[in-house]
Amino acid sequence: MDSDRYALALSNGRVEQLATFQPVTATGADNAQGSVVFAKRGHRWNLPPEARDLPVPPGPARSALETLRGARVAAVDDVRLSSWLAAAGEAQHRGIPEKMLREQTTFFEHAPEAVLNAVLAGTHDVGILPTCILENFERAGRINIAEDLRILNPQPTDQLRCQHSTATYPGWAFGVQPDVSAVRKKTMSSILYAMRTRDYGGEWQLPTLNRSLYDLFYELKIGPYEHLATWSFERFMRENAEAIALITMLAFLVVFYAVSLSVLVRRKTKELREALEARDLIEAEAAQSRQHIANLERTGIVGQMSTIIAHELKQPLSAITNYANALHRRMEGDRFDKESFNFALTEITNEADRASKIVERVRAYAKHDYPPRKVCDLAEVIGNSITTFRRSRQTNAQIAVRVNPKSMAEVDAWEIELALLNLLKNAADAISGVPDPLIEVTLTPQDADTWTLIVGDNGPEISDEDLARFFKPLQTSKGANGMGLGLSIVANIAERHAGRIRVERNGRRGVRFVFTFPRVHEPGERVEDLMLPPRFQLFGETRQTAPANFPTAQASKPMLHAMRPGSAVDEGQPVTIHSKGLSDVVRRMEAGGVLTDDPDDPV
């Protein structure tokens, strides 16, 4: 029997299914049949308003089953699944009730050719036929589907290889009454499964699920869902008992909440009125306090700016004072030496220019006006920092430098030099008085995109409490000699360079500051070469020459030098000196001497 009739009988428990028929046109027994809805190509009918203005051939909207509303429909019968029920279910799913579609339809009592002729003649707008009927007519030469007809709501033909406009449903079902013996059921099943496809146009398969059929029955409110077509109070209460109980409970809670809320509102209104009166009294005092606080904030900014300027200007002003005093004493002693005077005046000019830049930078920071960063060689920046530090600081510490030339980065060179000077000064203060003092400066790539600049010392052990206070403004471990601003400035510089700085213990003694920031890739560089150890230079109490890998312009700056007339050393070349600080150089200048290339020279 047809699958829809079998499903109805199965729902009543009157039959038991043995097999489902799969035609050769389907890929499975559960996709064996459906309905095809078609119209004559080029034919127009009384379309709904949303489809009237569409061009011919119609677009997707007019190809849909919604256009059945108001159309004259021709069908074979209203009984079989593929002849009527499948198309009626699709139409009802799109808002066209089955009753309305039935009133628009003429049934031609099992005459598919009459349905086709009615559509081709134009007496009916749309035809409904079982799947594969149109293909049979085309093979017989009656029509050409592509040229003569337009399929409404066409579905993919991957599961059912005939044109269809609806969902697909199981094929014919073979069933027996429940009281049939098991031996007979087995025999019948064997006979069905042994039938040849070539003789019967298909084959029998194992029973399929009828879920799609029951979904169709539910959509049309027929069969086991027929009672849903009419409304009854008893069924409504039975089906919605839980929802009704929930709504009743919610209504009770809403009423209870409304009553409670009204009481609470009156109580809170009274409390609010009292609070507003108290607030009015407080606001009068707050208005006076805000003006006072604003004045204090402006005063605090001025004070902070003044402190930063004083902190950073101390170094260049001290150098200028030393050089100026040395020149003054030489003038008093009538010991004029053009080369020494020229050297000292040049250094005074450089330090004055440095002080001017510090003031300009601090003013720019106050206005948040930061200069643009440029690509430069960090080896030169580090060389300048060490030169400035050694000229302006007295320390007997060795300085171990590990850096490669052509270490490029996009930075503000002045700011990086300022940060490195602050770190070197802190290291020098920390190792004052310790045996074998040592400061280490290392620049290495953390990875292909990041530089790591490390400044470490072998100062005394430091507690966890002191380590946690680093980088906090106005907190210092130097007592009355410190201002607590140096590391705060360094941290701000690191942030402006899209980097970060941290402090950690340097083994058992001292600390080291780790400054990371982006690096610039050089054309043709290789990562394996980048990760090689950097070159090493050592500055200390023993006589050392300028670093070999610093650029020439910078190589002469870390080592102060002067030429003895007739010396074998060419002018402009670095010489060796004893690095006890700027005071030894100044004393030699005051005594009328010059720096030499003599290894036995005590300076």
XYZ file of C-alpha atoms in Angstrom:
603
model
C 0.000 0.000 0.000
C 1.025 3.659 -0.316
C 3.313 4.807 2.468
C 0.872 7.388 3.885
C -1.931 4.862 4.227
C 0.466 2.379 5.741
C 1.667 5.004 8.251
C -1.922 5.674 9.296
C -2.554 1.939 9.752
C 0.738 1.554 11.600
C -0.208 4.326 14.043
C -3.333 2.300 14.954
C -1.324 -0.886 15.477
C -3.174 -2.843 12.790
C -0.182 -3.847 10.639
C 3.483 -4.688 10.877
C 5.923 -3.541 8.179
C 8.182 -6.038 6.418
C 9.792 -3.985 3.619
C 9.841 -0.610 1.813
C 10.109 -0.270 -1.964
C 13.001 1.712 -3.475
C 12.536 2.649 -7.154
C 15.532 2.951 -9.462
C 15.020 6.731 -9.550
C 15.828 7.116 -5.827
C 19.023 6.648 -3.853
C 17.180 5.287 -0.831
C 13.835 3.802 0.155
C 13.058 6.825 2.352
C 13.432 9.232 -0.641
C 11.259 7.334 -3.109
C 8.429 9.755 -3.940
C 7.082 13.306 -3.762
C 5.101 15.830 -5.799
C 6.116 18.062 -8.676
C 4.367 21.447 -9.055
C 4.686 22.984 -12.517
C 3.326 25.697 -14.794
C 3.467 26.413 -18.504
C 6.553 28.462 -19.353
C 5.606 32.082 -20.076
C 2.078 31.715 -18.644
C 0.946 34.478 -16.239
C -1.858 34.276 -13.727
C -3.380 36.245 -10.881
C -0.217 36.557 -8.802
C -0.019 37.979 -5.264
C 1.043 41.651 -5.020
C 4.640 40.912 -4.012
C 5.174 38.867 -7.225
C 3.256 40.911 -9.825
C 6.050 43.302 -10.765
C 8.723 40.663 -11.185
C 10.074 40.110 -14.729
C 9.417 37.069 -16.877
C 10.917 34.532 -16.587
C 10.111 34.900 -12.929
C 12.726 35.232 -10.269
C 13.073 33.108 -7.118
C 10.024 34.665 -5.413
C 7.642 33.721 -8.285
C 9.186 30.270 -8.534
C 8.187 29.536 -4.938
C 4.990 27.821 -3.873
C 3.648 31.079 -2.423
C 2.406 31.883 -5.944
C -0.192 29.127 -5.615
C -2.392 31.570 -3.716
C -5.224 32.488 -6.128
C -3.996 30.191 -8.933
C -6.140 27.623 -10.769
C -4.664 24.260 -9.843
C -5.044 20.875 -11.587
C -4.277 17.612 -9.773
C -4.918 13.867 -10.197
C -6.700 13.206 -6.880
C -6.697 14.315 -3.253
C -6.056 10.892 -1.762
C -2.553 9.728 -2.584
C 0.568 11.122 -0.980
C 2.431 12.069 -4.157
C -0.688 13.290 -5.998
C -1.858 15.813 -3.421
C -0.841 15.497 0.221
C 2.874 16.284 -0.264
C 2.127 19.488 -2.243
C -0.650 20.507 0.178
C 1.766 20.138 3.098
C 4.399 22.342 1.407
C 1.764 24.989 0.573
C 0.375 25.037 4.113
C 3.901 25.412 5.461
C 4.126 28.619 3.361
C 0.868 30.086 4.668
C -1.650 28.638 2.179
C -4.175 26.531 4.133
C -4.972 23.083 2.747
C -8.678 23.973 2.636
C -8.014 27.068 0.475
C -5.798 25.103 -1.913
C -8.433 22.376 -2.221
C -11.058 24.962 -3.218
C -8.729 26.215 -5.998
C -7.988 22.720 -7.319
C -9.698 20.630 -10.000
C -9.133 16.861 -9.622
C -8.994 14.798 -12.827
C -9.557 11.332 -11.234
C -6.330 9.437 -11.898
C -5.653 11.021 -15.285
C -2.129 12.547 -15.234
C -2.263 13.341 -18.958
C -5.428 15.408 -18.433
C -3.589 17.475 -15.780
C -0.710 18.104 -18.198
C -3.075 19.063 -21.024
C -5.001 21.475 -18.770
C -1.784 23.329 -17.901
C -0.475 23.398 -21.472
C -3.847 24.620 -22.757
C -3.884 27.475 -20.230
C -7.193 26.492 -18.626
C -5.293 25.934 -15.372
C -2.319 27.887 -14.067
C -0.532 25.187 -12.085
C -0.440 21.395 -12.157
C 0.410 18.881 -9.425
C 1.614 15.383 -10.373
C 3.494 12.541 -8.678
C 7.243 12.574 -9.276
C 8.655 10.962 -12.416
C 5.337 11.330 -14.355
C 6.691 14.325 -16.288
C 9.863 12.374 -17.138
C 7.681 9.548 -18.524
C 5.806 12.047 -20.720
C 9.121 13.471 -21.939
C 10.447 10.021 -22.872
C 7.196 9.413 -24.788
C 7.761 12.633 -26.759
C 4.771 14.485 -25.316
C 6.768 17.430 -23.832
C 10.179 18.914 -23.323
C 10.371 19.802 -19.623
C 13.099 22.432 -19.982
C 11.382 24.245 -22.874
C 7.685 23.790 -22.147
C 7.357 23.844 -18.365
C 8.562 25.766 -15.346
C 9.039 23.792 -12.120
C 7.923 25.681 -9.000
C 10.135 25.394 -5.928
C 12.574 22.960 -7.614
C 14.505 20.696 -5.244
C 17.940 19.130 -5.803
C 17.791 15.830 -7.696
C 20.575 14.121 -5.791
C 18.343 11.852 -3.690
C 15.359 11.555 -6.056
C 16.472 11.778 -9.688
C 13.131 13.131 -10.942
C 11.937 16.741 -10.863
C 10.153 17.444 -7.556
C 8.920 20.484 -5.633
C 8.342 18.983 -2.183
C 10.189 16.988 0.382
C 10.716 13.302 -0.404
C 8.927 10.475 1.416
C 9.273 6.654 1.735
C 8.077 4.397 -1.071
C 5.403 1.725 -0.978
C 5.227 -0.325 2.190
C 4.634 -4.066 2.450
C 3.030 -5.088 5.716
C 1.275 -7.996 7.388
C -1.179 -8.312 10.209
C 0.341 -8.818 13.631
C -1.089 -12.329 14.011
C 0.848 -13.740 11.007
C 3.342 -16.410 12.047
C 7.044 -15.625 12.174
C 7.851 -18.345 9.599
C 5.486 -16.805 7.075
C 6.874 -13.330 7.756
C 10.386 -14.615 7.143
C 9.331 -16.372 3.936
C 7.630 -13.270 2.610
C 10.624 -11.112 3.432
C 12.941 -13.491 1.611
C 10.729 -13.448 -1.484
C 10.569 -9.632 -1.479
C 14.321 -9.114 -1.028
C 15.056 -11.648 -3.829
C 13.025 -9.787 -6.483
C 15.176 -8.368 -9.303
C 15.286 -4.640 -9.926
C 15.235 -5.052 -13.712
C 11.875 -6.809 -13.663
C 10.084 -4.532 -11.182
C 11.755 -1.119 -11.673
C 13.142 -1.148 -8.165
C 13.810 -3.353 -5.173
C 12.504 -3.978 -1.691
C 14.569 -2.742 1.213
C 14.414 -3.020 4.992
C 11.591 -1.035 6.620
C 12.320 2.709 6.862
C 11.355 5.247 9.487
C 8.154 7.188 8.863
C 9.127 10.377 10.660
C 8.719 12.534 7.525
C 5.203 11.177 7.025
C 4.171 11.957 10.582
C 5.592 15.494 10.175
C 3.345 15.862 7.110
C 0.316 14.544 9.051
C 1.043 17.092 11.782
C 1.311 19.944 9.245
C -2.046 18.985 7.653
C -3.678 17.987 10.972
C -4.755 14.578 9.634
C -4.421 10.994 10.801
C -3.153 10.776 14.387
C -3.176 14.605 14.584
C -6.687 15.092 13.288
C -7.918 16.182 16.688
C -5.605 19.230 16.491
C -7.680 20.669 13.644
C -10.506 21.667 16.001
C -10.144 23.633 19.245
C -11.594 22.394 22.554
C -11.282 23.868 26.011
C -10.586 20.495 27.602
C -7.727 19.717 25.210
C -6.365 23.238 25.575
C -6.265 22.914 29.367
C -4.736 19.448 29.158
C -2.030 20.426 26.708
C -1.147 23.709 28.431
C -1.634 22.768 32.087
C 1.994 23.463 33.018
C 2.071 26.809 31.187
C -1.233 27.900 32.772
C 0.034 26.978 36.235
C 3.256 28.884 35.603
C 1.382 31.967 34.354
C -0.912 31.885 37.406
C 2.085 31.708 39.730
C 3.829 34.541 37.898
C 0.687 36.689 38.098
C 0.517 36.117 41.856
C 4.194 36.998 42.225
C 3.741 40.164 40.156
C 0.830 41.323 42.319
C 2.753 40.516 45.499
C 5.813 42.315 44.143
C 3.784 45.386 43.181
C 2.274 45.675 46.666
C 5.654 45.158 48.337
C 7.288 47.629 45.981
C 4.778 50.370 46.712
C 5.454 50.033 50.448
C 9.209 50.007 49.845
C 9.002 53.044 47.541
C 7.249 55.126 50.185
C 9.858 54.166 52.756
C 12.794 54.850 50.433
C 11.286 58.153 49.299
C 11.335 59.368 52.851
C 14.928 58.254 53.331
C 15.934 59.848 50.011
C 14.386 63.158 50.958
C 16.421 63.177 54.153
C 19.585 62.194 52.246
C 19.087 65.011 49.728
C 18.877 67.526 52.491
C 22.121 66.207 53.944
C 23.746 66.214 50.503
C 22.899 69.873 49.957
C 24.750 70.706 53.131
C 27.794 68.683 52.068
C 27.924 70.082 48.512
C 28.462 73.582 49.814
C 31.631 72.398 51.570
C 32.696 70.228 48.588
C 32.517 73.182 46.164
C 35.010 75.089 48.280
C 37.269 72.030 48.598
C 37.397 71.343 44.834
C 38.940 74.710 44.068
C 41.516 74.162 46.792
C 42.369 70.697 45.404
C 42.755 72.088 41.857
C 45.260 74.621 43.154
C 47.173 71.872 44.929
C 47.271 69.755 41.744
C 48.734 72.587 39.709
C 51.288 73.183 42.435
C 52.154 69.478 42.473
C 52.751 69.408 38.702
C 55.080 72.377 38.909
C 56.910 70.771 41.798
C 57.298 67.452 39.984
C 58.621 69.179 36.844
C 61.107 71.132 38.918
C 62.296 67.948 40.604
C 62.819 66.143 37.283
C 64.780 69.098 35.867
C 66.964 69.261 38.979
C 67.592 65.516 38.838
C 68.666 65.421 35.202
C 70.552 68.735 35.075
C 72.812 67.802 37.984
C 75.143 65.748 35.773
C 75.841 68.216 32.892
C 76.065 71.185 35.301
C 78.608 69.318 37.444
C 80.717 68.605 34.362
C 80.503 72.243 33.220
C 81.541 73.403 36.704
C 84.550 71.028 36.758
C 85.769 72.113 33.339
C 85.192 75.827 34.077
C 87.058 75.627 37.447
C 89.961 73.852 35.736
C 90.191 76.559 33.071
C 89.925 79.283 35.706
C 92.800 77.826 37.746
C 94.949 77.466 34.617
C 94.278 81.112 33.730
C 95.252 82.210 37.250
C 98.470 80.213 36.966
C 99.133 81.638 33.484
C 99.299 78.098 32.093
C 97.593 78.562 28.736
C 97.535 75.536 26.438
C 95.471 75.994 23.280
C 94.734 72.303 22.747
C 93.673 71.713 26.362
C 91.591 74.891 26.437
C 89.918 73.923 23.140
C 89.125 70.462 24.485
C 87.660 71.825 27.740
C 85.600 74.509 25.984
C 84.242 71.909 23.542
C 83.150 69.720 26.437
C 81.544 72.713 28.186
C 79.622 73.479 24.993
C 78.515 69.834 24.665
C 77.357 69.674 28.272
C 75.522 73.006 27.985
C 73.796 71.738 24.841
C 72.904 68.575 26.728
C 71.413 70.629 29.588
C 69.409 72.672 27.082
C 68.044 69.478 25.514
C 67.056 68.193 28.954
C 65.033 71.346 29.620
C 63.398 71.161 26.181
C 62.510 67.496 26.652
C 60.995 68.068 30.076
C 58.876 70.914 28.690
C 57.785 68.652 25.808
C 56.840 65.895 28.255
C 54.719 68.339 30.221
C 52.791 69.078 26.996
C 52.814 65.380 25.907
C 54.721 66.420 22.780
C 57.194 63.590 22.140
C 59.711 63.802 19.247
C 59.536 61.099 16.543
C 61.749 58.029 16.832
C 64.428 57.310 14.210
C 66.329 54.203 13.144
C 69.832 54.316 14.604
C 72.680 52.058 15.725
C 72.349 51.097 19.393
C 76.115 50.487 19.539
C 76.640 54.225 19.011
C 74.001 55.119 21.599
C 75.593 52.811 24.169
C 79.044 54.208 23.326
C 77.826 57.775 23.898
C 76.259 56.793 27.220
C 79.415 55.124 28.501
C 81.501 58.100 27.352
C 79.292 60.579 29.198
C 79.163 58.378 32.282
C 82.948 57.907 32.481
C 83.555 61.623 32.052
C 81.134 62.700 34.755
C 81.358 59.904 37.348
C 84.162 58.817 39.643
C 84.115 55.053 40.047
C 86.784 52.414 40.237
C 84.446 49.786 38.807
C 85.192 47.868 35.663
C 82.585 48.197 32.903
C 82.123 45.080 30.784
C 80.359 45.865 27.495
C 78.907 43.223 25.206
C 77.407 44.724 22.067
C 77.693 44.216 18.312
C 77.906 47.083 15.800
C 74.994 47.694 13.456
C 72.449 46.837 16.135
C 69.607 48.815 14.600
C 66.417 49.934 16.342
C 63.800 52.643 15.894
C 64.297 54.738 19.047
C 64.734 58.214 20.393
C 68.518 58.030 20.835
C 68.535 60.831 23.420
C 65.973 59.059 25.596
C 67.752 55.671 25.377
C 71.017 57.376 26.344
C 69.255 59.095 29.242
C 67.789 55.794 30.433
C 71.158 54.018 30.195
C 72.904 56.854 32.091
C 70.372 56.571 34.918
C 70.934 52.813 35.106
C 74.738 53.230 35.073
C 74.557 55.861 37.840
C 72.387 53.607 39.971
C 74.814 50.719 39.402
C 77.804 52.893 40.343
C 76.075 53.999 43.563
C 75.154 50.404 44.412
C 78.717 48.998 44.030
C 80.454 51.833 45.897
C 82.654 50.220 48.555
C 82.224 46.581 47.441
C 85.312 44.510 46.526
C 86.008 44.006 42.785
C 83.182 46.269 41.613
C 81.817 45.454 38.165
C 79.131 46.925 35.891
C 77.930 44.882 32.912
C 76.173 46.310 29.845
C 74.860 43.713 27.384
C 72.778 44.091 24.211
C 71.477 40.836 22.742
C 68.464 39.857 20.621
C 65.774 38.174 22.661
C 64.305 36.951 19.359
C 64.182 38.145 15.753
C 61.912 41.075 16.693
C 63.126 42.194 20.141
C 66.298 43.685 21.662
C 67.237 43.027 25.282
C 69.460 45.643 26.958
C 70.777 44.520 30.360
C 72.617 46.679 32.919
C 73.804 44.644 35.905
C 76.115 45.109 38.887
C 77.653 43.031 41.664
C 76.490 45.255 44.479
C 75.352 44.055 47.903
C 72.469 41.674 48.398
C 69.060 43.328 48.307
C 65.913 42.392 50.208
C 62.590 41.533 48.626
C 61.076 44.672 50.150
C 63.696 46.933 48.533
C 63.370 45.074 45.220
C 59.618 45.714 45.193
C 60.130 49.479 45.632
C 62.038 49.879 42.365
C 60.345 52.089 39.725
C 58.020 53.677 42.311
C 58.289 57.485 42.060
C 59.806 59.404 44.992
C 61.015 56.187 46.673
C 64.783 55.697 46.880
C 67.299 53.447 48.618
C 69.978 56.189 48.635
C 68.650 58.033 51.640
C 69.084 61.815 51.601
C 71.266 61.626 48.466
C 68.475 60.185 46.276
C 65.311 61.684 44.860
C 63.539 58.511 43.683
C 63.020 59.751 40.105
C 65.711 58.037 37.993
C 64.073 54.623 37.612
C 60.646 56.205 37.212
C 61.994 58.164 34.236
C 63.519 54.967 32.806
C 60.187 53.151 33.101
C 58.407 55.980 31.238
C 61.026 55.846 28.459
C 60.533 52.092 28.110
C 56.771 52.549 27.834
C 57.137 55.199 25.105
C 59.324 52.787 23.107
C 56.663 50.031 23.134
C 58.848 48.054 25.526
C 59.100 47.202 29.189
C 61.731 47.139 31.918
C 62.038 44.857 34.892
C 64.504 44.367 37.730
C 65.748 41.067 39.116
C 68.578 39.705 41.239
C 71.906 39.300 39.441
C 72.878 36.003 40.967
C 73.898 36.111 44.653
C 74.947 39.789 44.627
C 73.540 42.889 43.005
C 70.684 43.421 40.599
C 70.235 43.759 36.889
C 67.762 45.817 34.873
C 66.335 44.158 31.748
C 65.055 46.610 29.125
C 63.262 45.053 26.101
C 62.072 46.960 23.021
C 61.475 46.259 19.289
C 64.375 45.859 16.878
C 64.622 46.796 13.206
C 65.362 44.076 10.657
C 68.326 44.658 8.387
C 68.185 43.657 4.693
C 69.652 40.213 4.106
C 70.200 39.414 7.790
C 70.265 35.811 8.930
C 68.683 34.721 12.191
C 71.551 32.333 12.995
C 74.062 35.193 12.742
C 71.846 37.408 14.863
C 71.878 34.943 17.775
C 75.717 34.753 17.974
C 77.297 36.115 21.211
C 78.086 39.863 21.061
C 81.588 41.253 21.048
C 83.188 41.936 24.437
C 85.030 45.034 25.698
C 86.240 45.798 29.203
C 86.840 49.230 30.769
C 88.554 49.295 34.153
C 91.567 50.268 36.273
C 93.915 48.478 33.880
C 94.832 50.391 30.750
C 92.323 49.674 27.971
C 91.827 50.975 24.480
C 88.542 52.149 23.084
C 86.194 49.354 21.989
C 87.196 47.977 18.625
C 83.674 47.446 17.443
C 82.322 50.914 18.237
C 82.192 53.271 15.221
C 85.300 55.379 14.706
C 83.558 58.595 15.749
C 82.526 56.981 18.976
C 85.667 54.949 19.555
C 87.635 58.041 20.416
C 85.053 59.469 22.776
C 85.076 56.845 25.593
C 88.865 57.355 26.026
C 89.975 60.992 26.575
C 93.151 61.532 24.614
C 95.656 64.258 23.656
C 98.783 64.173 21.539
C 102.369 64.858 22.616
C 104.213 66.838 19.947
C 106.253 64.466 17.833
C 104.473 61.386 19.204
C 104.358 58.208 17.129
C 100.586 58.091 17.605
C 98.667 59.800 14.821
C 96.268 62.579 15.667
C 92.694 61.376 16.110
C 93.639 57.815 17.121
C 92.565 56.464 20.551
C 95.264 56.100 23.218
C 95.337 54.273 26.544
C 94.629 56.046 29.797
C 94.191 55.082 33.446
C 90.455 55.402 34.125
C 90.280 56.984 37.575
C 87.766 59.581 36.439
C 87.509 63.121 35.280
C 89.413 64.608 38.276
C 92.727 63.001 37.214
C 92.384 64.480 33.737
C 91.590 67.906 35.140
C 94.564 67.757 37.552
C 96.900 66.886 34.659
C 95.519 69.823 32.662
C 96.020 72.145 35.651
C 99.615 70.976 35.958
C 100.258 71.994 32.363
C 100.749 68.476 31.075
C 99.016 66.571 28.333
C 97.795 63.027 27.987
C 100.297 60.784 26.205
C 100.577 57.435 24.527
C 103.303 56.404 27.014
C 102.297 53.121 28.748
C 104.171 54.240 31.896
C 102.251 57.513 32.140
C 100.326 57.330 35.478
C 97.346 59.042 33.833
